[in-house]
Coordinates of C-alpha atoms and ligand atoms in Angstrom, one line a residue:
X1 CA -30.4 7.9 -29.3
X2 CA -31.3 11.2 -31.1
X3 CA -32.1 14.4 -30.1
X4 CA -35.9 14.3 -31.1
X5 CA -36.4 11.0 -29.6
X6 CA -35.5 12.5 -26.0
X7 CA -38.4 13.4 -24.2
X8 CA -39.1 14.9 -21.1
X9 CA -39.7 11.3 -19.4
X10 CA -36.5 10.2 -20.5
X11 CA -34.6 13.5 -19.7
X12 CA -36.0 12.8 -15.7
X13 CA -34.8 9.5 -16.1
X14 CA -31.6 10.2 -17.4
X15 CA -31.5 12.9 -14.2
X16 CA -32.6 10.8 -12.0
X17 CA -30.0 8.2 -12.7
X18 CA -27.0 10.9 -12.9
X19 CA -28.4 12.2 -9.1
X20 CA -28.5 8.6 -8.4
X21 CA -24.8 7.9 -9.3
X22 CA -23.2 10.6 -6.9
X23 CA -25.0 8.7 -4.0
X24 CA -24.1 6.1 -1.7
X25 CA -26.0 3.9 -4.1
X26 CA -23.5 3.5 -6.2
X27 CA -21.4 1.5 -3.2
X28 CA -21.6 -1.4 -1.9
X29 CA -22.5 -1.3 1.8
X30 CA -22.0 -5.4 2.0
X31 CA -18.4 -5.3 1.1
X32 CA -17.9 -1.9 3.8
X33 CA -19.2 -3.7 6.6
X34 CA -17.4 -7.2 6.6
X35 CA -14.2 -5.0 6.9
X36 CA -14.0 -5.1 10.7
X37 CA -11.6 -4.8 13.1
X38 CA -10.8 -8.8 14.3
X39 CA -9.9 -9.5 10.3
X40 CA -7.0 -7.0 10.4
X41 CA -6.1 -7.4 13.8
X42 CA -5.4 -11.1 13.1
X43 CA -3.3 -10.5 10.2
X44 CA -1.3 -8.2 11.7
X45 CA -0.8 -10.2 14.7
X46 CA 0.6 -12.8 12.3
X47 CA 2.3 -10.5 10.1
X48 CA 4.1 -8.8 13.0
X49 CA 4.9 -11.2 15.3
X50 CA 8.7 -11.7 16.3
X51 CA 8.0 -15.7 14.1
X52 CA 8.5 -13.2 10.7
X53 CA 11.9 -11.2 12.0
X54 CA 10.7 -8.1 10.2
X55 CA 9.7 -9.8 7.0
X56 CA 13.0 -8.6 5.2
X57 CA 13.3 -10.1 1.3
X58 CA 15.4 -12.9 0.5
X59 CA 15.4 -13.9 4.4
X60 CA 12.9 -16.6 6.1
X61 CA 11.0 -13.9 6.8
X62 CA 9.8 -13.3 3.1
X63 CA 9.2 -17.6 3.1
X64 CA 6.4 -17.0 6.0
X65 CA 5.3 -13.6 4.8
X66 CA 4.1 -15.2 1.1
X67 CA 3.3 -18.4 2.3
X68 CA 0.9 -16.8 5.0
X69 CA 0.0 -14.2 2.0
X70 CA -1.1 -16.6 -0.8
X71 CA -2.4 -18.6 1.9
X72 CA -5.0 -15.3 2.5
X73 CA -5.6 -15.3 -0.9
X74 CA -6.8 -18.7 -1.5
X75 CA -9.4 -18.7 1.7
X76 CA -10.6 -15.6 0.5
X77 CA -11.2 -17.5 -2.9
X78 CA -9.5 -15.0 -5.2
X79 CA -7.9 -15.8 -8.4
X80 CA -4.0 -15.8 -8.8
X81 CA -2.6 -12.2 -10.3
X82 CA 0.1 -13.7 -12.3
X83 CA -1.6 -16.5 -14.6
X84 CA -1.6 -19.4 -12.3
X85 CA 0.6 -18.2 -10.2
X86 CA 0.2 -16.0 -6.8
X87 CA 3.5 -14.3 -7.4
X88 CA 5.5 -12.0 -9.5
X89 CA 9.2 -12.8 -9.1
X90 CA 11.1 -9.5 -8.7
X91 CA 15.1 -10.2 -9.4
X92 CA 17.1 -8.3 -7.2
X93 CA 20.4 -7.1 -6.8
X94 CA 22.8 -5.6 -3.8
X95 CA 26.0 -3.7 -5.3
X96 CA 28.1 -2.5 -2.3
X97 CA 30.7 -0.2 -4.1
X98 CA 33.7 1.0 -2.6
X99 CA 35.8 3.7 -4.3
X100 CA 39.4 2.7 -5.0
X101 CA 41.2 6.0 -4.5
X102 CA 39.0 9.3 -4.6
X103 CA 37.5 11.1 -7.6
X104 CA 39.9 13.5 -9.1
X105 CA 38.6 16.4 -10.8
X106 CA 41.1 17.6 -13.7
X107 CA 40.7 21.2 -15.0
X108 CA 42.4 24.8 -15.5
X109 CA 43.7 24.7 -11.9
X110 CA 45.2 21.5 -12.0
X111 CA 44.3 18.1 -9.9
X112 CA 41.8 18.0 -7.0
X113 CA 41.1 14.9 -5.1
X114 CA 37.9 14.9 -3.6
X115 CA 37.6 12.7 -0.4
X116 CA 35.3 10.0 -0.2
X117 CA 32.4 10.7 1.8
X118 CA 32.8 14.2 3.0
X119 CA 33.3 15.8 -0.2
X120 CA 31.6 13.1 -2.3
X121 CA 29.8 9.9 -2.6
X122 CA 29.3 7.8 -6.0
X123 CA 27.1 4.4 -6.7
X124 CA 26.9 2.5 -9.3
X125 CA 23.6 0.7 -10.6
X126 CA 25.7 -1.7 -13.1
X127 CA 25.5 -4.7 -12.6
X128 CA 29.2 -5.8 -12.7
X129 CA 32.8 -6.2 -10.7
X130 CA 34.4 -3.0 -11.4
X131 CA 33.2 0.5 -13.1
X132 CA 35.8 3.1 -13.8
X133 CA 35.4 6.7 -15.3
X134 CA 38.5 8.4 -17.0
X135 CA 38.7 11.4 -17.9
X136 CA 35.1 12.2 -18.6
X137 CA 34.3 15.9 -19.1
X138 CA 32.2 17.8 -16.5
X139 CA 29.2 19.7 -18.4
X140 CA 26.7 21.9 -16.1
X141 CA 23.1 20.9 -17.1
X142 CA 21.2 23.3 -14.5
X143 CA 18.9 21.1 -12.4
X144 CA 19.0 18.3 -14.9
X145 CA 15.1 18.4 -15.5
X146 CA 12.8 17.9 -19.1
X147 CA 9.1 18.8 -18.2
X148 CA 6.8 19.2 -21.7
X149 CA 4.1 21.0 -19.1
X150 CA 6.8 23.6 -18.1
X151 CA 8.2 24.1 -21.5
X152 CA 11.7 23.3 -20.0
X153 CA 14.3 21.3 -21.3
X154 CA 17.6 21.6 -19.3
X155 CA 19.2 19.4 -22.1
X156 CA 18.6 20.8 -25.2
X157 CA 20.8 21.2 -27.5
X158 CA 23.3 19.1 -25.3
X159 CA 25.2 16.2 -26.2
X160 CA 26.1 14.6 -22.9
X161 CA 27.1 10.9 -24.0
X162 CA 30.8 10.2 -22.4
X163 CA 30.6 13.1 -20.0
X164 CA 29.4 13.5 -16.8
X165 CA 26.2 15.6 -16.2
X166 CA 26.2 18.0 -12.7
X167 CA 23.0 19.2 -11.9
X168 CA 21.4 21.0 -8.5
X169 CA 19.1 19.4 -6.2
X170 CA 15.7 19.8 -6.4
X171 CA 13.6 22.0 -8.6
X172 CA 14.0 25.8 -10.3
X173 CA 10.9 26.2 -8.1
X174 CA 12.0 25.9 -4.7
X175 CA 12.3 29.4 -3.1
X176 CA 10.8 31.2 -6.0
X177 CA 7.5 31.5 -3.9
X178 CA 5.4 31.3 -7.1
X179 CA 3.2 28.1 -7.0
X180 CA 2.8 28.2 -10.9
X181 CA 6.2 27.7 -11.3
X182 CA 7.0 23.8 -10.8
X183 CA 4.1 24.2 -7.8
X184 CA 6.9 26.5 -6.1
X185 CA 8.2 25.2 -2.9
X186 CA 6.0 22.0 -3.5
X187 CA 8.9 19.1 -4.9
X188 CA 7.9 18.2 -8.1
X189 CA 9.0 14.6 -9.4
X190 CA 11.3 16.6 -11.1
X191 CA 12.9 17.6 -7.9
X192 CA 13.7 14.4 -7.1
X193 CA 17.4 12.7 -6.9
X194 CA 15.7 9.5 -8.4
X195 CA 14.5 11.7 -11.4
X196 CA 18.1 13.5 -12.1
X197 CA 19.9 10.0 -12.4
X198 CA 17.0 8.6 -14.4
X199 CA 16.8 11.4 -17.2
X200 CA 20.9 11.4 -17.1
X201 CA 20.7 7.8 -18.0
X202 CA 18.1 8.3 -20.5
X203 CA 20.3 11.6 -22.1
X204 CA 22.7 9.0 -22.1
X205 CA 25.1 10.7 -19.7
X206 CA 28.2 8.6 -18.7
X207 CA 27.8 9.4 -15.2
X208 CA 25.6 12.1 -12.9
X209 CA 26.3 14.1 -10.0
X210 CA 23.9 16.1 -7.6
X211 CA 25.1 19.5 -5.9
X212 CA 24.1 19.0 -2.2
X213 CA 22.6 21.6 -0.5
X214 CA 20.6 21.7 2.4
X215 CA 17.8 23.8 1.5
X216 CA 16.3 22.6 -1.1
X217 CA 17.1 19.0 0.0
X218 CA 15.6 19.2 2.7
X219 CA 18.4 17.2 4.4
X220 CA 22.3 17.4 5.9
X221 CA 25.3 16.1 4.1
X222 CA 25.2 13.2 6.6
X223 CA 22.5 12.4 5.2
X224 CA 23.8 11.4 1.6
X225 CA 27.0 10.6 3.4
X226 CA 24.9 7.7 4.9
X227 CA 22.3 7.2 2.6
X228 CA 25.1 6.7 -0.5
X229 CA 27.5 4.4 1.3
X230 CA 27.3 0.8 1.8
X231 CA 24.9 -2.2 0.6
X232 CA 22.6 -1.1 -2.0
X233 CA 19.2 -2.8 -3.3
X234 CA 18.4 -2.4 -7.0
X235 CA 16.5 -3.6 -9.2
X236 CA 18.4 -6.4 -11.6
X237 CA 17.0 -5.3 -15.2
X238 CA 17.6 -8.1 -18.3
X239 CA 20.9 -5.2 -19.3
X240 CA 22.6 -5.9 -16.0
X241 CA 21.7 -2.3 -15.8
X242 CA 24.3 -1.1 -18.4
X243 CA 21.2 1.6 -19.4
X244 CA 21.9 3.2 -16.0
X245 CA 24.7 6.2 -16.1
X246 CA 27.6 4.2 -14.9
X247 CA 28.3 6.5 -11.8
X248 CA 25.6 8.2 -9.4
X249 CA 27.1 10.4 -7.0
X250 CA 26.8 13.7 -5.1
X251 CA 29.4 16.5 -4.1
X252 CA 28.8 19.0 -1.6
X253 CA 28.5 22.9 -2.3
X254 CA 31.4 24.1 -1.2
X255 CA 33.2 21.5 -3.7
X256 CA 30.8 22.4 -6.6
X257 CA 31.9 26.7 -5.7
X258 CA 35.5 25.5 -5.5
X259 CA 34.8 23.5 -8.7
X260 CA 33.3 26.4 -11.1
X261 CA 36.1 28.9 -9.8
X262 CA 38.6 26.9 -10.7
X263 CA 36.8 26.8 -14.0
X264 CA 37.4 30.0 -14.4
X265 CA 33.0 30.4 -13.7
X266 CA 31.2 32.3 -11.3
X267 CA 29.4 30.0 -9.0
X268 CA 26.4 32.3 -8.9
X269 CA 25.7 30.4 -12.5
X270 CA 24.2 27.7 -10.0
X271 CA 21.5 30.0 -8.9
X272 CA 21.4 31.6 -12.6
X273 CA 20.5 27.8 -13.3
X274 CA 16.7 29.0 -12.1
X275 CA 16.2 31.0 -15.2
X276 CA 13.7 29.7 -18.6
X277 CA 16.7 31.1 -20.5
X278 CA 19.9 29.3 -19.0
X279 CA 21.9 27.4 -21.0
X280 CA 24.0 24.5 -20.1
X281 CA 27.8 25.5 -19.5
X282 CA 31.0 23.5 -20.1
X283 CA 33.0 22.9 -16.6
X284 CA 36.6 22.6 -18.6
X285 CA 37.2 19.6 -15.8
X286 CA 37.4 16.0 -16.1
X287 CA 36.2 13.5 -13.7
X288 CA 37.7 10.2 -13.2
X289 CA 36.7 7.6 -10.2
X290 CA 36.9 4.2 -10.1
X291 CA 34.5 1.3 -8.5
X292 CA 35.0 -1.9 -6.8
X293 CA 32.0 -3.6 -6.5
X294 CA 30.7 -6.5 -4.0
X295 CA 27.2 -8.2 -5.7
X296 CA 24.8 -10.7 -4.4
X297 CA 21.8 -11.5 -6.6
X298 CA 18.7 -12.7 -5.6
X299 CA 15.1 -13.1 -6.0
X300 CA 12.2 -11.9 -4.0
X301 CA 8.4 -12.1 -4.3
X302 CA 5.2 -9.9 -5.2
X303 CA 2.3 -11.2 -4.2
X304 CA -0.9 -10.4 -6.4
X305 CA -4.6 -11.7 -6.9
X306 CA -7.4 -11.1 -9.0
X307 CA -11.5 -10.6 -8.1
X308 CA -12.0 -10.7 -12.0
X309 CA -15.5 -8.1 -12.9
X310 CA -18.5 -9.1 -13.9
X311 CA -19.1 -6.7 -16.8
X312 CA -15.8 -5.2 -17.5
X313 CA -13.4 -7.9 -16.5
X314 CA -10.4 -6.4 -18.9
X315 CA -10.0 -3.5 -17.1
X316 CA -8.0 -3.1 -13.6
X317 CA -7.8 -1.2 -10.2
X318 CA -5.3 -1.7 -8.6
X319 CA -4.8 -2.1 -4.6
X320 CA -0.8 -1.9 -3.8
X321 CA 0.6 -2.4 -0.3
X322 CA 4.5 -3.7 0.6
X323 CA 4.3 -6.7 2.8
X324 CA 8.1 -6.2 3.8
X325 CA 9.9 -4.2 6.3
X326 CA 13.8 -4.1 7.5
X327 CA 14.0 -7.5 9.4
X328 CA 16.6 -8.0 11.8
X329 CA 19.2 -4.7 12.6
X330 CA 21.0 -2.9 15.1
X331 CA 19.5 -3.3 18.4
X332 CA 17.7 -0.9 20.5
X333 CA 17.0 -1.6 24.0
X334 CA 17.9 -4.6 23.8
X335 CA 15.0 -5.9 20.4
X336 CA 16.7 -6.3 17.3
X337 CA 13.4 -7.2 15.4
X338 CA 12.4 -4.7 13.4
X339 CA 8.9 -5.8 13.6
X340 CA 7.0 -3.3 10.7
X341 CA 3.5 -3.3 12.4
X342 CA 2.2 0.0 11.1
X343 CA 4.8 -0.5 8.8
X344 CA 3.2 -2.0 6.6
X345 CA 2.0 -4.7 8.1
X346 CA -1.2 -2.4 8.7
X347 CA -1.8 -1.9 5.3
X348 CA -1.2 -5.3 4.0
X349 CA -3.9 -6.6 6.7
X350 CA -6.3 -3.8 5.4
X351 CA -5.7 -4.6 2.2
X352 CA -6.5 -8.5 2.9
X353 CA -9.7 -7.0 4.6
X354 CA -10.9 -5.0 1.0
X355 CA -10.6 -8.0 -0.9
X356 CA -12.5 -9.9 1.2
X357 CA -15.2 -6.6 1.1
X358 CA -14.9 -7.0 -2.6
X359 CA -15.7 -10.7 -2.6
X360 CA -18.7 -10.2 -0.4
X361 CA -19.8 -6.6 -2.7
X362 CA -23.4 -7.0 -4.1
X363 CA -23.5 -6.1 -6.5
X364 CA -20.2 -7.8 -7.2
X365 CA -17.5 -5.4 -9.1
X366 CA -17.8 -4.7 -12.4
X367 CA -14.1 -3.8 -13.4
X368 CA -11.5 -6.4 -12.1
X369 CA -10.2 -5.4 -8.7
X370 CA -6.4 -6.3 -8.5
X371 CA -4.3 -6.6 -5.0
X372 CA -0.8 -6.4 -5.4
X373 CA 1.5 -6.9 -1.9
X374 CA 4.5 -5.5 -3.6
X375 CA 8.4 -6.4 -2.2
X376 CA 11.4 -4.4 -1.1
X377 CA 9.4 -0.8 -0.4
X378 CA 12.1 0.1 2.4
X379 CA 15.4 -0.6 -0.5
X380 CA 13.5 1.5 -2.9
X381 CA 10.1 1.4 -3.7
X382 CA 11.6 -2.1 -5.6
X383 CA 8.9 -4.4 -5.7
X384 CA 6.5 -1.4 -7.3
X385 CA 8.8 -0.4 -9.8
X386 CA 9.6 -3.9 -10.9
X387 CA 5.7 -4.2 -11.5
X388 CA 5.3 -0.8 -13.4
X389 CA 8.3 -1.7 -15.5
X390 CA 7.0 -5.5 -16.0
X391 CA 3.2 -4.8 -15.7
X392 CA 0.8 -7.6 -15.5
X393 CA -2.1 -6.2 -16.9
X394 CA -1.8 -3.3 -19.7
X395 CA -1.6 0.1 -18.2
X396 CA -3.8 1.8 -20.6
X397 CA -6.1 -0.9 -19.1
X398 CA -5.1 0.1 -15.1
X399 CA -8.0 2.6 -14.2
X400 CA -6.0 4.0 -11.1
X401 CA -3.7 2.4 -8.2
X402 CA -4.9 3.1 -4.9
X403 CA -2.0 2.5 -2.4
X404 CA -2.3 1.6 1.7
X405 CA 1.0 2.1 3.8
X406 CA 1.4 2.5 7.7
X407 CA -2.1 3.6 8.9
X408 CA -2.5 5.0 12.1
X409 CA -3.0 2.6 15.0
X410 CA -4.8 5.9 17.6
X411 CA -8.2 5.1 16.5
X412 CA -10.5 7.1 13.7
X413 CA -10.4 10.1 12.6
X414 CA -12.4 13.3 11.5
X415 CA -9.8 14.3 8.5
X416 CA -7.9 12.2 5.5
X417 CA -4.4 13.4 4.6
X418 CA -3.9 13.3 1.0
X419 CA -0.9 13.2 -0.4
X420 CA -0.1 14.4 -3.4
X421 CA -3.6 16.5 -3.2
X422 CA -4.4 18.2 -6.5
X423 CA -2.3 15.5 -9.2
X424 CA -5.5 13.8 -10.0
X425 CA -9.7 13.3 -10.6
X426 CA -9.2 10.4 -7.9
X427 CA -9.0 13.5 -5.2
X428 CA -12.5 14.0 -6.0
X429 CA -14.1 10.5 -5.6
X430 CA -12.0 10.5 -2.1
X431 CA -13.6 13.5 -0.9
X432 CA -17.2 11.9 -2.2
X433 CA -16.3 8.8 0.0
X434 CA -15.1 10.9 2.6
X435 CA -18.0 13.5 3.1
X436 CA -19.9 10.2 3.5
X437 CA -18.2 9.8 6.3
X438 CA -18.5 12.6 8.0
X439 CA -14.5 13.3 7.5
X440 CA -13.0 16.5 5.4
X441 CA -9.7 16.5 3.5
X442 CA -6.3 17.7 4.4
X443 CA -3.6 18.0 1.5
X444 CA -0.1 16.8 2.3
X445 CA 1.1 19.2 5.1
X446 CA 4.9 18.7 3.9
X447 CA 4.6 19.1 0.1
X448 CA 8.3 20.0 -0.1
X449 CA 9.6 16.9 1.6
X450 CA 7.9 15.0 -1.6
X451 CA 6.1 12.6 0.2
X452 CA 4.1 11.6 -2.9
X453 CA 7.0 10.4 -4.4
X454 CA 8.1 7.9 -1.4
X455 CA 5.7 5.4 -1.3
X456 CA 4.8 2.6 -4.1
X457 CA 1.6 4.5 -5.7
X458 CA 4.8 6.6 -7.3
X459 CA 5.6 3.5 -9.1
X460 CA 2.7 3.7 -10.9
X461 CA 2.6 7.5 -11.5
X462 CA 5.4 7.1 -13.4
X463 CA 4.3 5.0 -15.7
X464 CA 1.3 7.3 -16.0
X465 CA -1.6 5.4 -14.1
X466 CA -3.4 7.9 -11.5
X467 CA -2.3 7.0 -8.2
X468 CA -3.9 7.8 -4.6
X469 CA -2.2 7.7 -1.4
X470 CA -4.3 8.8 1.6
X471 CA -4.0 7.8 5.2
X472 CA -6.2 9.3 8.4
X473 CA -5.1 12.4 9.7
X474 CA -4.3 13.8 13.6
X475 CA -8.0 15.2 13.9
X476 CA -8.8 11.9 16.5
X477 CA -12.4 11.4 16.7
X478 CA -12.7 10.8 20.2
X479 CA -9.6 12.8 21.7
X480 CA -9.1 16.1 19.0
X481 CA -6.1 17.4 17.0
X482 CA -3.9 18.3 19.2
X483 CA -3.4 14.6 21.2
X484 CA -4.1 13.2 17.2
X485 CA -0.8 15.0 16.7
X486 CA 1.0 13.6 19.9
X487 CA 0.1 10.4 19.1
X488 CA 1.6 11.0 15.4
X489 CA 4.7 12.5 17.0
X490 CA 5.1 10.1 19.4
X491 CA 4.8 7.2 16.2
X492 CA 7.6 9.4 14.1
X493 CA 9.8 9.9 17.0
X494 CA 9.9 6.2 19.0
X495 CA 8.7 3.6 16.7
X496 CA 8.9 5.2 12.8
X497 CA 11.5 2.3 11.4
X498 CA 12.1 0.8 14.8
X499 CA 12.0 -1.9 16.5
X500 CA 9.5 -0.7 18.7
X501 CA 7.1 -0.6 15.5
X502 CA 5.3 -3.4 17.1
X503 CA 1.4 -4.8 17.3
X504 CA 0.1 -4.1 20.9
X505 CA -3.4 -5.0 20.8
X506 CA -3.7 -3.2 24.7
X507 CA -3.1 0.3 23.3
X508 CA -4.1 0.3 19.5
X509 CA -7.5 1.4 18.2
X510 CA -8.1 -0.4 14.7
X511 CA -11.2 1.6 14.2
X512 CA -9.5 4.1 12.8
X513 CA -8.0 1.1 9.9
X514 CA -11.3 -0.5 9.4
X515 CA -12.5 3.6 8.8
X516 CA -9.7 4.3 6.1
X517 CA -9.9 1.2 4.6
X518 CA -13.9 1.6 4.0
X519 CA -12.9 4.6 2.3
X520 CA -10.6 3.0 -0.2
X521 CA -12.5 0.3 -0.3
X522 CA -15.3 2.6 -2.1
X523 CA -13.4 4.4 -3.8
X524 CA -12.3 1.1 -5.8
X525 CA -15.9 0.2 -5.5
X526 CA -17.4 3.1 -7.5
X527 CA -14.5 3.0 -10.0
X528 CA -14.6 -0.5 -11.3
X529 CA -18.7 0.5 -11.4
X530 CA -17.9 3.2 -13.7
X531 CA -16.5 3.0 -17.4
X532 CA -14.5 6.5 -17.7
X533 CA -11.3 6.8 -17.2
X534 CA -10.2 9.0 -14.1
X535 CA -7.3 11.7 -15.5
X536 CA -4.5 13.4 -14.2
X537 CA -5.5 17.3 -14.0
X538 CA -3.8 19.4 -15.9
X539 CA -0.2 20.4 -14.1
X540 CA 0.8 17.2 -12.9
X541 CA 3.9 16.3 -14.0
X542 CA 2.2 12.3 -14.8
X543 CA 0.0 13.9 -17.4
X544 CA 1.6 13.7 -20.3
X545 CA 3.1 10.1 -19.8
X546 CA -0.8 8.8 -19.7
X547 CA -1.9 11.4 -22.4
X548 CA 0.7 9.5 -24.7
X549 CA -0.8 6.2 -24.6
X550 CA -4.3 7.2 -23.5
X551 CA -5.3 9.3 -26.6
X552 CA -2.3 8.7 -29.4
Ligands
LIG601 ZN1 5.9 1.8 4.5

């Protein structure tokens, strides 16, 4: 079309059709309203009954959970994800490493032993019987961090391979009360401990240790103390993990102050550490530890289908939601099932209820609509990341992931949390979808807690595809805010990773899930309608990771 050639006919047209695409028109009402509240209570009857022990992988639970799972998927009549296949095997592995003897830390001062879990912990990732580090020297590289959009590179200049890399928790951010600056207190995916050991690994670091402190980690020693020791789930990657640094550990501040003085350093060079202009500093230490390692391998399952589109069948959306929870644990009052029913089980039987909405859409979607019940969420987020890191269908393809996990069981809502609020474009077809509704937005009301980064939808940020995690807020429909929040305290406090997480269909309200899920539901729906690309907005730390495959 040329400029001459546009009349004022066509102009109205062209108008008309623009006005017409921010409307409800451009949703599908059919596939909304079969999304009702017997489909997801049924599933999650099944889902969370005491018959699946708390769906845990590897167990019997995972057999009944992706039997029942691909079972859904074939009555629904969608096409397997994975070629012919309704899963994605995801191989696993559980290192439980014990320290023989305690790190030693060798410098100007002489020997210190530090002692194992209250003055340090260290895991391995590598896949193997025994991992020892002699001698390797201790280099200060400030908070560890290389963000392009911040101009900040805590490595340059640095050549970390043999030595071990100490770095602080969190980001330079935290505290400085200037939102510009790594979104100030707001954690940044740079803030987190997954991030440090990541770009250690990547510098090529022989080992990496975080400087606990409770502040800006938003959690107690005991914390890591408890977090760090024990069984571990990883990921089994085709290296055995040799890419990994080959210790991941944490000391505590007073051993990192005690560590710089006898260094001959001034500790304050941690806070210094904030500063554009620091520069990495030598620690004149060594740090040996050795591990003994305990490993089980195994496989577990994603579970994915495919509505293919009608018109643009090559590119994806992507629904994510983890079918599993802990399974069977330490008992409380007397139920040792941890039963998962807002955990996930919610999300996964909402997630079951938009495919059949998509199924049922006329007009049916044009972009292929993808739902992927990811694995192993509660080791790690594994299932996710094995999917991002072994994608199915090309990224640069993947339009957005929109994620569903734990929805509130206390009946609809007036407001939708979003987390993450402000990373992407997809915040602003939620808040079309929601004004719809009658609902307003809230943005994540803990942004330093880094709850964007805890759920699977992270997996894909990572990787660069824009990913949206909302769930219904405290502003109950029928009862207000403040018993909204009660009944959210009340979940946090008694059920939250519990056994009493269970499926009671006297005192639940799944209006509230059949609400949420509408929403998501259109949101997809008015996606896979469209042919643009939804971006990350400019800030977000994910933004240049699509930017580099998007537009090369
Ligand atoms: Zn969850």
């Amino acid at each position: 079309m040329t400029i001459n050639k546009f009349t004022p006919q066509l102009l109205a047209l062209v108008l008309l059709l623009m006005v017409q695409c921010q409307t409800p028109e451009n949703q599908s009402q059919d596939g909304a309203q079969s999304i009702d509240v017997s489909g997801i209570a049924n599933h999650i009857e099944v889902l969370a009954s005491d018959d699946y022990s708390g769906r845990m992988p590897f167990t019997e639970g995972e057999e009944k959970t992706v039997a029942y799972l691909t079972r859904a998927f074939t009555d629904l009549g969608l096409e397997p994800g994975n070629g012919d296949s309704y899963v994605q095997e995801v191989p696993l592995v559980e290192i439980n490493a014990t320290p023989q003897g305690n790190m030693v830390l060798k410098g100007g001062a002489g020997s210190r032993e530090l002692t194992y879990l209250d003055e340090f912990v260290a895991l391995t990732r590598r896949v193997q019987e025994e991992v020892t580090v002699a001698d390797s020297e201790m280099v200060f590289a400030g908070y560890g961090i290389v963000a392009p959009e911040y101009d900040w590179d805590d490595y340059q200049d640095l050549d970390v391979s043999g030595k071990t890399v100490v770095v602080m928790v969190n980001d330079p951010g935290y505290g400085s009360e200037d939102a510009t600056f790594f979104k100030g207190n707001t954690m940044t995916y740079y803030g987190r401990w997954t991030y440090k050991y990541e770009e250690a690994a990547r510098q090529g670091a022989e080992a990496v240790i975080i400087v606990h402190d409770d502040g800006p980690a938003g959690y107690p020693w005991e914390v890591v103390r408890g977090g760090w020791s024990g069984p571990n789930q990883y990921l089994k990657a085709a290296d055995n993990n040799q890419s990994r640094c080959a210790i991941e550990g944490w000391i505590s501040l007073p051993v990192a102050k005690e560590l710089f003085i006898s260094a001959g350093l001034d500790p304050v060079l941690m806070d210094q550490s904030k500063n554009p202009d620091f520069k990495p500093v030598a620690l004149n230490t060594t740090m040996s530890v050795q591990l003994s390692n305990a490993l089980r391998e195994d496989r577990s399952n994603n579970v994915i289908a495919v509505i293919p589109g009608t018109e643009r069948p090559d590119e994806y959306i992507i629904y994510s939601a983890h079918w599993d929870h802990m399974g069977v644990g330490q008992p409380i009052n007397g139920d040792s099932i941890y039963n998962g029913a807002e955990d996930n089980a919610s999300g996964v039987a909402c997630l079951l209820e938009i495919a059949q909405g998509f199924m049922e859409a006329k007009p049916a979607p044009k972009r292929s609509v993808v739902i992927l019940l990811v694995t192993a969420e509660e080791q790690g987020l594994l299932g996710s990341a094995y999917y991002a890191s072994n994608p199915i269908f090309p990224p640069e393809k993947t339009v957005a992931n929109l994620n569903m996990d734990a929805l509130g069981s206390f009946g609809p809502t007036k407001d939708l949390i979003v987390i993450g609020h402000g990373q992407s474009e997809l915040d602003d077809y939620v808040e079309v979808v929601a004004k719809n509704q009658g609902r307003y937005i809230v943005p994540d009301q803990d942004p330093e807690k880094g709850y964007f980064f805890r759920s699977d939808h992270f997996s894909f940020a990572k990787i660069g595809i824009p990913a949206m995690y909302a769930e219904g807020g405290l502003d109950s429909e029928a009862n207000g805010k403040e018993w909204g929040r009660t009944q959210k305290e009340a979940y946090t406090a008694n059920r939250y990773h519990k056994p009493s997480d269970e499926y009671n269909p006297e005192t639940w309200d799944l209006h509230g899930m059949v609400k949420d899920s509408q929403l998501f539901y259109q949101v997809g729906y008015t996606l896979a309608g469209e042919s643009t690309f939804p971006k990350w907005k400019e800030g977000s730390e994910f933004k240049s990771i699509r930017d580099a495959y998007m537009n090369p």
